[in-house]
Amino acid sequence: MIGVLSYLIFFLILALTFGIAVMGLNLQWGFTGLFNAGVAGFLAVGGYTHAILTGPARDAVFGGFELPFIVGLLGAMVAAGVVAIIVGLVTLRLRDEYLAVATFGIAVSIQLVAVNWEYMTGGTLGLIGIPNPSKVLADGPLRQNAIYLALVVGVTLLAYIGLQRIVQSPWGRVLKAIREDEVAASSLGKNPTRVRLEAFTLGCSLMGLSGALYVGFIGFVGATDFLPIITFQIWTMLIVGGSGNMKGAILGAMIVWGVWTGSGFAISKVVAPEWQAQSGALQAVLIGLILVLTLLMRPKGMIGEDVTVSRHATDL
Amino acid sequence: MILQHTADGILSGAIIGLGAIGLSFTMKILRFANFSHSELLTWGAYFGLIFISVATAMGGFGGTFGPLSFGWPLILALVFAAVATSLLALLLHHLIFERLAKVTGHMTMVFASFGVALLLRNAVLLIFGADPIYYSNTLQFAVKLPGNVRVLPDQVFLLGLTIVVVIALHLFLTRSRTGIAMRATAESPDLARVSGVNVNNVVRWVWVIGASGAAVAGVLYGLTVQLRPELGFALILPLFAAAILGGAGSLYGAVLGGLIVGLSENLSVMIIPTTYKPAVPFLLILAILYFRPQGLFGEKS
Amino acid sequence: MTGLIKGCALALAATICIAGGANAQDCPVKLGAILPVSGPMGQVGERISNTGAFAVKLFNEAGGVKGCPVEYVLRDTQGQSAIGVDAAKSLVDLEGVAALIGAVSSGVSLPVLTSVAVPSKVVQVSCCSSSESFTALAEEGKTEGYWFRTYATNRSQSAMGAKLAIDSGFKKTAVIYVNTDFGVGLAKRFEDDIAKLGGTITSSVAYNESQQSYRAEVTKALEGEPDSLFLVAFPVDGATITREWLALGGTDNLIVNNSLRSDDYIQAVGAQYLTNLVGYDSAQPRVASVDTFNELFEAEFDGPPDGPGLHSVFDAVNVVLLAMEQSDEITGDNIREGIRAVTADGGTEVYPGVEGIQRAKELIAAGEAIRYVGATGALQFDANGDVQAPKMTWKLDGETNVETGYMSTEEVAELIKMLDAN
């Protein structure tokens, strides 16, 4: 039973860590209608920033400042936010598709930088030995992981409550107004480009936070950690859980990560090792199908959008 | 070396341009960025492979053309691949995109195209396996041109065929009823509908033309490189860069955009490390979006 | 929030149901494998995995571990670190494995090592990860001895490449290398080594994996009219690069790294174009155990064991299983000690194959020390879990590759010492 508990804790750490990125994406897509196809890139920025700030000093590589864990998390959010502002300034005033293409491009480019800029990222060797705060606080992997899980749950709750407040605030209603009808919103004196940029930046910093939590947990960051398929996995989590709803975002992360790992587990039980190469492709097809079918049959996901009505709506 | 890089750039640009035509029309007329478009190149290349394998098994049709590495089977394979890929695209349209268009916004379709791309790519993997395949295992040696530039005879053919396809498409768009209806729909779908244009029909033609262009580009690409399930996936950014550079919906824009992308990628290695080359299309996208978001040939909306 | 709680409850229930009974430690004994059987490395990973499974099968035919059949539990990493880490964790926690075989890429092996193997006190033996980061981690004491690899590190490879170039009389060599920890490390060392031996480098060009065409890279490498090319690549991309290199007028004086000694590469390029190719590879020492493995492999798979990681994964599985046999109780700590015990000098030599393993089991039962000599010869793990291996050089004769030279571990060490000295 210890094994099951231990794995469950591990599973929840990863699922919730992804869940934070999904919430960031939800702010962008579910609430503002911004299509970010470069989630992997922002995760990477967060992960590397965290590693540079908190990791041990190394020869010939920048960083290794050995700063506290929390500084790493905050720094990751800031760095991802800065990158988001740069991309957003160029693309947010344009047609939606261009944002999709540009963010897809930035993720590819960030990965190239991660592989090639040795001085900053350790290049193909990556950065090793990133400290995990739970290792200092307790002995044994089970207790350490439980502490890290508590930390991730705490961060998730903070992000959840914070986002709920934000989307129910007047600013949050402006987001939805822009998503539904940009012209009407701007005629009411709202500056859509500015609000969209703010939402985009905030969402990307949450992705940076998620990347930092992942790297802090694993203790290593390398250029192959943030492949384009991660973007797809995060998106599927959002769509399955239901965009426009923060609870759905977390639930989606659990379900999709559960399906992904669960199917890997099932395949290893059922399929003979020599046939598993094909089943890897089948697994990807399975996720693709879940996604397309969800879009077709249940476009609102598991949990639909929260109906947020202003307290003053009845006054009108 | 600059001449060699230029020659290489034009040749790879021609393929990107051909592939981008369909993407450009999809962005303009169907109004969504289709991330699964590049997978149609992959499928086109593999459809070509099926035809060539069958033809070879039946003894082929005569030998190869002069210095080229292929003969009639490849020409017929181009046609077969175009037809088969068009049918595949129409199937996707019918099963997924048409239905989605009715229930959701166009950005959801962008995301659905992500899922479709994953499905198509892994279907290739399941059917044909991961091992790379060549149309012909014979190695073609480059011919030396003045200026110490080396090109493969196949590549010259490829460039010529691209020009033929573009001229044919130009005639189709300006002379045929369907072509004119397509252009009208691209300008203003509502106006076109009111003027009696069958928009559903136009949409199907967009898929057919886009898929055919992608299939031809895929087969031609397969002629000089090996076939792999990731063939198209690796081209997503160059294709988008070409379509956006040229301006959505512009035939010549897409082709010219392709050439610019191909040239930039190849010439870039003279100033930046080769490992950063895949970022070049992205930088082009950012630059064009910043300075001229409607593209080189697009009109300001 | 109720939705969330329900989700957790469901996940918990499902996990427990699936895992029911997984705690039975005794029989069968489980050996975990985390390998990329799909994804970009799928082609390589699948052959490695099948060879690992084959080693387990032979061990079972010899009676298994402590009278129990061994179950080979494979999990696909898809070449992704997050998936690989999860797979490893699930193997350790839910399947109760005490040792992991894998992964292939260092980018997956490293996070598995730091976040699963070391904290859970489970031994990890990789067939293929070549990154120098592992040696660095081990020197810092962060692997706690749970890390081993049966794949020889890069250092000797660059030395062999440089020696081949000089011995073949080449003066100006171009380098094209894969942009991974493996390729970057090797290419850098090669530049130093060849300079010391009196050759020159015309250009050194990195390439990103899985592109369709490498024309730009090849054109760049052609600058300076090199008389030879040192290619550091894996079979698929390597074939593309070689074809484009030759087609664009590059010399056919090719020097290739170990992973290109594979039929996939030779057939894809076409053997008729590779008459001047020379290469090196980790050699199997001149001992009977290697021939035994080769024969066993041929009989099972209808082809020679050419390709990256096949010999090394076979030995990885065998040393782990022998270490288990050696242990009183199958735990990570015991396996860690056991691997050192079954490869230590002075024991009675035992070889792969059903009879060899049976003999090993008899000796262990009798309380005698054994020394496993396997598909890569007599493994000698140093304090960091690294091994050295002898080298061979080869060329093509028609379609088949033939050996042209052989350097023992000592000779390789001497060459490296000479290169590092001045």
PDB file of C-alpha atoms in Angstrom, chain A residues 1-4 6-8 10-12 14 16 18 56 112 115-116 118 124-126 128-129 135 140-141 144-145 157 160 214 217-220 224-225 227 229-230 233 247 250-251 254 257 260-261 264-265 268-269 273-274 276-278 280-281 283 303, chain C residues 1 3-4 7-8 11-12 15-16 18-19 23 30 37-38 46 49-50 53 71-76 78-83 85-86 89-90 93-95 106-108 110-111 114-116 119-120 131-133 136-137 140 142 179-181 184 188 208:
ATOM      1  CA  MET A   1       0.000   0.000   0.000  1.00  0.00           C
ATOM      2  CA  ILE A   2       2.939   2.308   0.685  1.00  0.00           C
ATOM      3  CA  GLY A   3       3.857   1.959  -2.973  1.00  0.00           C
ATOM      4  CA  VAL A   4       0.418   3.008  -4.135  1.00  0.00           C
ATOM      5  CA  SER A   6       3.852   6.970  -2.820  1.00  0.00           C
ATOM      6  CA  TYR A   7       2.961   6.808  -6.494  1.00  0.00           C
ATOM      7  CA  LEU A   8      -0.282   8.672  -5.921  1.00  0.00           C
ATOM      8  CA  PHE A  10       4.021  11.572  -7.145  1.00  0.00           C
ATOM      9  CA  PHE A  11       1.195  11.548  -9.654  1.00  0.00           C
ATOM     10  CA  LEU A  12      -0.586  14.402  -7.915  1.00  0.00           C
ATOM     11  CA  LEU A  14       2.991  16.270 -11.561  1.00  0.00           C
ATOM     12  CA  LEU A  16      -1.164  19.669 -10.154  1.00  0.00           C
ATOM     13  CA  PHE A  18       0.582  20.876 -14.988  1.00  0.00           C
ATOM     14  CA  PRO A  56      24.526  25.446  -7.553  1.00  0.00           C
ATOM     15  CA  LEU A 112      16.681  26.028 -29.787  1.00  0.00           C
ATOM     16  CA  VAL A 115      19.903  23.481 -26.680  1.00  0.00           C
ATOM     17  CA  ASN A 116      22.469  25.905 -28.020  1.00  0.00           C
ATOM     18  CA  GLU A 118      25.522  26.724 -23.356  1.00  0.00           C
ATOM     19  CA  THR A 124      22.765  19.787 -24.314  1.00  0.00           C
ATOM     20  CA  LEU A 125      24.003  18.725 -20.875  1.00  0.00           C
ATOM     21  CA  GLY A 126      21.293  20.698 -19.103  1.00  0.00           C
ATOM     22  CA  ILE A 128      21.853  19.384 -12.774  1.00  0.00           C
ATOM     23  CA  GLY A 129      21.559  19.391  -9.017  1.00  0.00           C
ATOM     24  CA  LYS A 135      14.983  17.255   0.857  1.00  0.00           C
ATOM     25  CA  GLY A 140      12.855   9.446   2.964  1.00  0.00           C
ATOM     26  CA  PRO A 141      11.267   9.938  -0.438  1.00  0.00           C
ATOM     27  CA  GLN A 144       9.812  14.491   1.068  1.00  0.00           C
ATOM     28  CA  ASN A 145       7.320  14.035  -1.729  1.00  0.00           C
ATOM     29  CA  LEU A 157      -4.841  26.914  -4.192  1.00  0.00           C
ATOM     30  CA  TYR A 160      -6.898  29.178  -7.997  1.00  0.00           C
ATOM     31  CA  TYR A 214       8.466  20.927 -12.238  1.00  0.00           C
ATOM     32  CA  PHE A 217      10.782  18.756  -8.097  1.00  0.00           C
ATOM     33  CA  ILE A 218      12.802  16.807 -10.672  1.00  0.00           C
ATOM     34  CA  GLY A 219      16.084  18.494  -9.771  1.00  0.00           C
ATOM     35  CA  PHE A 220      17.252  18.725 -13.342  1.00  0.00           C
ATOM     36  CA  THR A 224      14.345  17.843 -24.068  1.00  0.00           C
ATOM     37  CA  ASP A 225      12.089  18.520 -21.074  1.00  0.00           C
ATOM     38  CA  LEU A 227       9.069  19.423 -26.305  1.00  0.00           C
ATOM     39  CA  ILE A 229       4.031  17.778 -27.349  1.00  0.00           C
ATOM     40  CA  ILE A 230       3.792  19.261 -23.828  1.00  0.00           C
ATOM     41  CA  GLN A 233      -0.924  17.851 -23.514  1.00  0.00           C
ATOM     42  CA  LYS A 247     -12.007  23.909 -11.495  1.00  0.00           C
ATOM     43  CA  ILE A 250      -7.454  21.327 -12.588  1.00  0.00           C
ATOM     44  CA  LEU A 251      -9.803  18.412 -13.186  1.00  0.00           C
ATOM     45  CA  MET A 254      -5.830  15.138 -13.504  1.00  0.00           C
ATOM     46  CA  TRP A 257      -2.364  13.088 -17.161  1.00  0.00           C
ATOM     47  CA  TRP A 260      -1.654   9.378 -20.409  1.00  0.00           C
ATOM     48  CA  THR A 261       0.152   7.576 -17.599  1.00  0.00           C
ATOM     49  CA  GLY A 264       1.165   3.601 -20.445  1.00  0.00           C
ATOM     50  CA  PHE A 265       0.642   1.421 -17.374  1.00  0.00           C
ATOM     51  CA  SER A 268       2.897  -2.421 -20.137  1.00  0.00           C
ATOM     52  CA  LYS A 269       0.473  -4.908 -18.524  1.00  0.00           C
ATOM     53  CA  PRO A 273       7.171  -5.704 -25.038  1.00  0.00           C
ATOM     54  CA  GLU A 274       7.946  -6.355 -28.710  1.00  0.00           C
ATOM     55  CA  GLN A 276       4.883  -1.719 -27.539  1.00  0.00           C
ATOM     56  CA  ALA A 277       6.443   0.481 -30.202  1.00  0.00           C
ATOM     57  CA  GLN A 278       3.153   0.514 -32.080  1.00  0.00           C
ATOM     58  CA  GLY A 280       3.131   4.312 -28.279  1.00  0.00           C
ATOM     59  CA  ALA A 281       1.710   5.696 -31.505  1.00  0.00           C
ATOM     60  CA  GLN A 283      -1.481   6.237 -27.272  1.00  0.00           C
ATOM     61  CA  ILE A 303     -17.378  21.196 -16.507  1.00  0.00           C
TER      62      ILE A 303
ATOM     63  CA  MET C   1     -14.167  21.949  -5.144  1.00  0.00           C
ATOM     64  CA  GLY C   3     -15.395  17.933  -8.483  1.00  0.00           C
ATOM     65  CA  LEU C   4     -11.777  17.969  -7.526  1.00  0.00           C
ATOM     66  CA  GLY C   7     -11.540  13.239  -9.239  1.00  0.00           C
ATOM     67  CA  CYS C   8      -8.992  12.345  -6.593  1.00  0.00           C
ATOM     68  CA  ALA C  11      -7.928   8.263  -9.404  1.00  0.00           C
ATOM     69  CA  LEU C  12      -7.114   6.680  -6.062  1.00  0.00           C
ATOM     70  CA  THR C  15      -4.732   3.079  -8.963  1.00  0.00           C
ATOM     71  CA  ILE C  16      -5.434   0.711  -6.112  1.00  0.00           C
ATOM     72  CA  ILE C  18      -4.788  -1.806 -10.928  1.00  0.00           C
ATOM     73  CA  ALA C  19      -2.057  -2.200  -8.379  1.00  0.00           C
ATOM     74  CA  ASN C  23       3.251  -6.065  -3.505  1.00  0.00           C
ATOM     75  CA  LYS C  30      10.331  -7.914 -11.639  1.00  0.00           C
ATOM     76  CA  VAL C  37      10.084   2.431 -27.865  1.00  0.00           C
ATOM     77  CA  SER C  38       8.096   5.150 -29.621  1.00  0.00           C
ATOM     78  CA  GLU C  46      12.677  -0.941 -29.854  1.00  0.00           C
ATOM     79  CA  SER C  49      14.184  -3.286 -25.613  1.00  0.00           C
ATOM     80  CA  ASN C  50      13.828  -6.535 -27.531  1.00  0.00           C
ATOM     81  CA  ALA C  53      13.752  -8.899 -23.112  1.00  0.00           C
ATOM     82  CA  GLU C  71       9.234 -10.542 -15.427  1.00  0.00           C
ATOM     83  CA  TYR C  72      10.528  -7.861 -17.795  1.00  0.00           C
ATOM     84  CA  VAL C  73       8.248  -4.854 -17.277  1.00  0.00           C
ATOM     85  CA  LEU C  74       8.777  -2.349 -20.066  1.00  0.00           C
ATOM     86  CA  ARG C  75       7.494   1.229 -19.902  1.00  0.00           C
ATOM     87  CA  ASP C  76       7.746   3.554 -22.874  1.00  0.00           C
ATOM     88  CA  GLN C  78       8.395   8.282 -25.646  1.00  0.00           C
ATOM     89  CA  GLY C  79      11.680  10.172 -25.371  1.00  0.00           C
ATOM     90  CA  GLN C  80      10.035  12.650 -22.954  1.00  0.00           C
ATOM     91  CA  SER C  81      11.451  13.313 -19.514  1.00  0.00           C
ATOM     92  CA  ALA C  82       8.111  13.790 -17.713  1.00  0.00           C
ATOM     93  CA  ILE C  83       6.713  10.547 -19.146  1.00  0.00           C
ATOM     94  CA  VAL C  85      10.052   9.958 -14.797  1.00  0.00           C
ATOM     95  CA  ASP C  86       6.434   8.980 -14.246  1.00  0.00           C
ATOM     96  CA  LYS C  89       8.148   6.064 -10.470  1.00  0.00           C
ATOM     97  CA  SER C  90       5.242   3.822 -11.297  1.00  0.00           C
ATOM     98  CA  ASP C  93       6.087   2.163  -6.461  1.00  0.00           C
ATOM     99  CA  LEU C  94       3.420   0.080  -8.132  1.00  0.00           C
ATOM    100  CA  GLU C  95       5.432  -2.794  -9.593  1.00  0.00           C
ATOM    101  CA  SER C 106      20.696  11.260 -21.114  1.00  0.00           C
ATOM    102  CA  GLY C 107      17.904  13.862 -21.010  1.00  0.00           C
ATOM    103  CA  VAL C 108      15.561  11.163 -19.695  1.00  0.00           C
ATOM    104  CA  LEU C 110      19.196  12.146 -15.652  1.00  0.00           C
ATOM    105  CA  PRO C 111      15.812  13.226 -14.245  1.00  0.00           C
ATOM    106  CA  THR C 114      17.810  12.308  -9.572  1.00  0.00           C
ATOM    107  CA  SER C 115      14.087  12.194  -8.846  1.00  0.00           C
ATOM    108  CA  VAL C 116      13.292   8.466  -8.768  1.00  0.00           C
ATOM    109  CA  PRO C 119      15.620   8.912  -3.621  1.00  0.00           C
ATOM    110  CA  SER C 120      13.930   5.487  -3.817  1.00  0.00           C
ATOM    111  CA  SER C 131      26.444  12.411 -21.028  1.00  0.00           C
ATOM    112  CA  GLU C 132      29.388  13.546 -18.962  1.00  0.00           C
ATOM    113  CA  SER C 133      26.902  14.940 -16.433  1.00  0.00           C
ATOM    114  CA  ALA C 136      30.036  14.792 -12.641  1.00  0.00           C
ATOM    115  CA  LEU C 137      27.040  13.823 -10.477  1.00  0.00           C
ATOM    116  CA  GLU C 140      29.783  14.887  -6.271  1.00  0.00           C
ATOM    117  CA  LYS C 142      24.859  12.555  -5.772  1.00  0.00           C
ATOM    118  CA  ASN C 179      23.616  18.652 -31.611  1.00  0.00           C
ATOM    119  CA  THR C 180      23.112  16.561 -28.472  1.00  0.00           C
ATOM    120  CA  ASP C 181      25.276  16.088 -25.406  1.00  0.00           C
ATOM    121  CA  VAL C 184      28.763  18.145 -28.880  1.00  0.00           C
ATOM    122  CA  LYS C 188      34.857  19.224 -29.140  1.00  0.00           C
ATOM    123  CA  ASN C 208      19.616  19.466 -35.217  1.00  0.00           C
TER     124      ASN C 208
END
